[in-house]
CSV table of C-alpha atoms and ligand atoms in Angstrom, one decimal:
chain,number,residue,atom,x,y,z
C,1,UNK,CA,6.0,-25.5,-5.5
C,2,UNK,CA,6.7,-22.0,-6.7
C,3,UNK,CA,5.2,-18.8,-5.6
C,4,UNK,CA,4.6,-15.6,-7.6
C,5,UNK,CA,3.3,-12.1,-6.9
C,6,UNK,CA,2.0,-9.6,-9.4
C,7,UNK,CA,1.0,-5.9,-8.9
C,8,UNK,CA,-0.5,-3.5,-11.4
C,9,UNK,CA,-2.3,-0.2,-11.4
C,10,UNK,CA,-4.0,1.9,-14.1
C,11,UNK,CA,-5.6,5.3,-14.1
C,12,UNK,CA,-9.2,5.8,-15.1
C,13,UNK,CA,-9.8,7.2,-18.6
C,14,UNK,CA,-13.2,8.3,-19.9
C,15,UNK,CA,-14.5,7.0,-23.3
C,16,UNK,CA,-13.0,3.6,-22.6
C,17,UNK,CA,-14.8,0.4,-21.5
C,18,UNK,CA,-13.9,-1.0,-18.1
C,19,UNK,CA,-12.7,-4.6,-18.4
C,20,UNK,CA,-11.7,-6.4,-15.2
C,21,UNK,CA,-10.8,-10.1,-15.0
C,22,UNK,CA,-12.1,-10.6,-18.5
C,23,UNK,CA,-15.5,-9.1,-17.7
C,24,UNK,CA,-16.9,-5.9,-19.2
C,25,UNK,CA,-18.3,-3.7,-16.3
C,26,UNK,CA,-21.0,-1.4,-17.5
C,27,UNK,CA,-21.6,2.2,-16.3
C,28,UNK,CA,-18.0,3.0,-15.4
C,29,UNK,CA,-15.0,4.8,-17.0
C,30,UNK,CA,-12.5,2.4,-18.4
C,31,UNK,CA,-8.7,2.3,-17.7
C,32,UNK,CA,-6.0,4.0,-19.8
C,33,UNK,CA,-3.6,1.4,-21.3
C,34,UNK,CA,-2.0,0.2,-24.5
C,35,UNK,CA,-4.1,-3.0,-24.2
C,36,UNK,CA,-7.7,-3.2,-23.1
C,37,UNK,CA,-6.5,-2.1,-19.6
C,38,UNK,CA,-7.5,-5.2,-17.8
C,39,UNK,CA,-5.4,-4.5,-14.7
C,40,UNK,CA,-6.6,-7.8,-13.1
C,41,UNK,CA,-5.2,-9.9,-15.9
C,42,UNK,CA,-2.0,-7.9,-16.0
C,43,UNK,CA,-1.3,-8.5,-12.3
C,44,UNK,CA,-2.2,-12.1,-12.7
C,45,UNK,CA,0.1,-12.6,-15.7
C,46,UNK,CA,2.9,-11.0,-13.7
C,47,UNK,CA,2.3,-13.3,-10.8
C,48,UNK,CA,2.3,-16.4,-13.1
C,49,UNK,CA,5.4,-15.2,-15.0
C,50,UNK,CA,7.1,-14.3,-11.7
C,51,UNK,CA,6.6,-17.8,-10.3
C,52,UNK,CA,7.9,-19.3,-13.5
C,53,UNK,CA,10.9,-17.0,-13.6
C,54,UNK,CA,9.8,-15.8,-17.1
C,55,UNK,CA,10.2,-12.1,-16.5
C,56,UNK,CA,7.1,-10.0,-16.8
C,57,UNK,CA,4.2,-9.0,-19.0
C,58,UNK,CA,6.0,-6.0,-20.4
C,59,UNK,CA,8.9,-8.2,-21.6
C,60,UNK,CA,6.6,-10.7,-23.3
C,61,UNK,CA,4.1,-8.2,-24.8
C,62,UNK,CA,5.8,-4.8,-25.2
C,63,UNK,CA,3.5,-1.8,-25.1
C,64,UNK,CA,5.7,-0.3,-27.9
C,65,UNK,CA,4.3,-3.0,-30.2
C,66,UNK,CA,1.3,-2.3,-32.5
C,67,UNK,CA,0.4,-6.0,-32.3
C,68,UNK,CA,-0.8,-5.5,-28.7
C,69,UNK,CA,-2.8,-2.2,-29.1
C,70,UNK,CA,-6.2,-2.5,-27.5
C,71,UNK,CA,-5.7,-6.3,-27.3
C,72,UNK,CA,-8.1,-8.4,-25.3
C,73,UNK,CA,-5.9,-9.2,-22.2
C,74,UNK,CA,-7.4,-12.7,-22.1
C,75,UNK,CA,-5.4,-13.5,-25.2
C,76,UNK,CA,-2.3,-12.6,-23.2
C,77,UNK,CA,-3.4,-14.7,-20.2
C,78,UNK,CA,-3.9,-17.7,-22.4
C,79,UNK,CA,-0.5,-17.2,-24.0
C,80,UNK,CA,1.1,-17.1,-20.5
C,81,UNK,CA,-0.8,-20.2,-19.6
C,82,UNK,CA,0.6,-22.0,-22.7
C,83,UNK,CA,4.2,-21.0,-21.7
C,84,UNK,CA,3.7,-22.4,-18.2
C,85,UNK,CA,2.5,-25.7,-19.7
C,86,UNK,CA,5.5,-25.7,-22.0
C,87,UNK,CA,7.7,-25.4,-19.0
C,88,UNK,CA,5.9,-28.3,-17.2
C,89,UNK,CA,4.4,-25.9,-14.7
C,90,UNK,CA,0.7,-26.1,-13.6
C,91,UNK,CA,-1.2,-23.6,-11.6
C,92,UNK,CA,-2.2,-24.8,-8.2
C,93,UNK,CA,-4.0,-21.8,-6.8
C,94,UNK,CA,-4.6,-18.1,-7.5
C,95,UNK,CA,-5.7,-15.3,-5.2
C,96,UNK,CA,-6.5,-11.8,-6.5
C,97,UNK,CA,-7.2,-8.6,-4.6
C,98,UNK,CA,-8.7,-5.7,-6.5
C,99,UNK,CA,-8.3,-2.3,-4.8
C,100,UNK,CA,-11.0,0.1,-6.1
C,101,UNK,CA,-13.2,2.8,-4.5
C,102,UNK,CA,-15.6,2.5,-7.5
C,103,UNK,CA,-17.4,0.9,-9.2
C,104,UNK,CA,-19.0,-1.7,-7.0
C,105,UNK,CA,-17.5,-5.0,-8.1
C,106,UNK,CA,-19.3,-7.6,-6.0
C,107,UNK,CA,-21.9,-8.4,-8.7
C,108,UNK,CA,-19.1,-9.2,-11.2
C,109,UNK,CA,-16.8,-11.4,-9.1
C,110,UNK,CA,-18.3,-14.7,-10.1
C,111,UNK,CA,-18.0,-13.9,-13.8
C,112,UNK,CA,-14.4,-13.0,-13.3
C,113,UNK,CA,-13.7,-16.3,-11.6
C,114,UNK,CA,-15.4,-18.1,-14.5
C,115,UNK,CA,-13.4,-16.3,-17.2
C,116,UNK,CA,-10.0,-16.5,-15.5
C,117,UNK,CA,-10.2,-20.1,-14.4
C,118,UNK,CA,-11.4,-21.1,-17.8
C,119,UNK,CA,-8.4,-19.3,-19.5
C,120,UNK,CA,-6.1,-21.1,-17.1
C,121,UNK,CA,-7.8,-24.5,-17.3
C,122,UNK,CA,-8.2,-24.4,-13.6
C,123,UNK,CA,-10.9,-25.6,-11.3
C,124,UNK,CA,-13.2,-22.8,-10.1
C,125,UNK,CA,-12.4,-23.5,-6.5
C,126,UNK,CA,-8.7,-22.9,-7.0
C,127,UNK,CA,-9.1,-19.3,-8.0
C,128,UNK,CA,-10.3,-16.5,-5.8
C,129,UNK,CA,-11.1,-12.9,-6.7
C,130,UNK,CA,-11.9,-10.3,-4.0
C,131,UNK,CA,-12.4,-6.6,-4.0
C,132,UNK,CA,-11.7,-3.9,-1.4
C,133,UNK,CA,-11.8,-0.2,-1.1
C,134,UNK,CA,-9.2,1.8,0.8
C,135,UNK,CA,-11.9,3.9,2.6
C,136,UNK,CA,-11.1,6.9,0.6
C,137,UNK,CA,-7.3,6.9,1.2
C,138,UNK,CA,-4.6,7.1,-1.5
C,139,UNK,CA,-5.0,7.2,-5.3
C,140,UNK,CA,-7.5,4.3,-5.4
C,141,UNK,CA,-9.5,6.0,-2.6
C,142,UNK,CA,-9.6,9.2,-4.6
C,143,UNK,CA,-11.0,7.3,-7.5
C,144,UNK,CA,-8.0,8.0,-9.7
C,145,UNK,CA,-7.5,4.4,-10.7
C,146,UNK,CA,-7.6,0.8,-9.8
C,147,UNK,CA,-4.8,-1.4,-8.4
C,148,UNK,CA,-4.6,-5.2,-8.2
C,149,UNK,CA,-2.4,-7.6,-6.3
C,150,UNK,CA,-2.2,-11.3,-7.4
C,151,UNK,CA,-0.5,-14.2,-5.7
C,152,UNK,CA,-0.2,-17.7,-7.4
C,153,UNK,CA,1.2,-21.1,-6.5
C,154,UNK,CA,2.6,-23.2,-9.3
C,155,UNK,CA,3.4,-26.9,-9.2
C,156,UNK,CA,6.4,-28.3,-11.1
I,201,MG,MG1,-1.0,-3.0,-16.9
C-alpha cells in the first residue's frame, strides 16, 4: 500500500462559476485559478501523485501553459488516473475534507462522490467527501476562500 496526502486552497473570485469535485455549485462566487479552480480535484490529484511519487499537479500541468487555461479539472484527474494505471497502481480509498464557511455543500456531496469515483473508476463506497466550516476562524472562516485536504491509499 502507498499513502498520499494533498492540500490546496484558492481564494474566491466574483464572475466565476464555483466548481467543486466536478460539480457546478449555483449561487456562489467561484474560485480564482488558471484552471476552472476546482480546488477539490487539485488536492485529490496531489494526493494521488504523492502516493505514486509522481511529483505534483503543478509539475504535470503547469499554470504557465495556455493549454490548461480554464481547463475542466476532471480532465486533469482522468489523466492522473491514467498515469497511475500505467504504473500498475490502483486506488484503494479516498477521503476528502473541504474546509469552507460558505456556501452550504451538503446538498452537493453525493454528486461530487459520483463524479470523482467515476473519473477514477472506483466503487462509490471507496470514496468519501465531507465538508466542514472553521466556525468563522482563519481565511476560510472569513469567507476568503476554500481549502481542501485529501488522503488516498493506493495498491501496487
Ligand atoms: Mg489549485
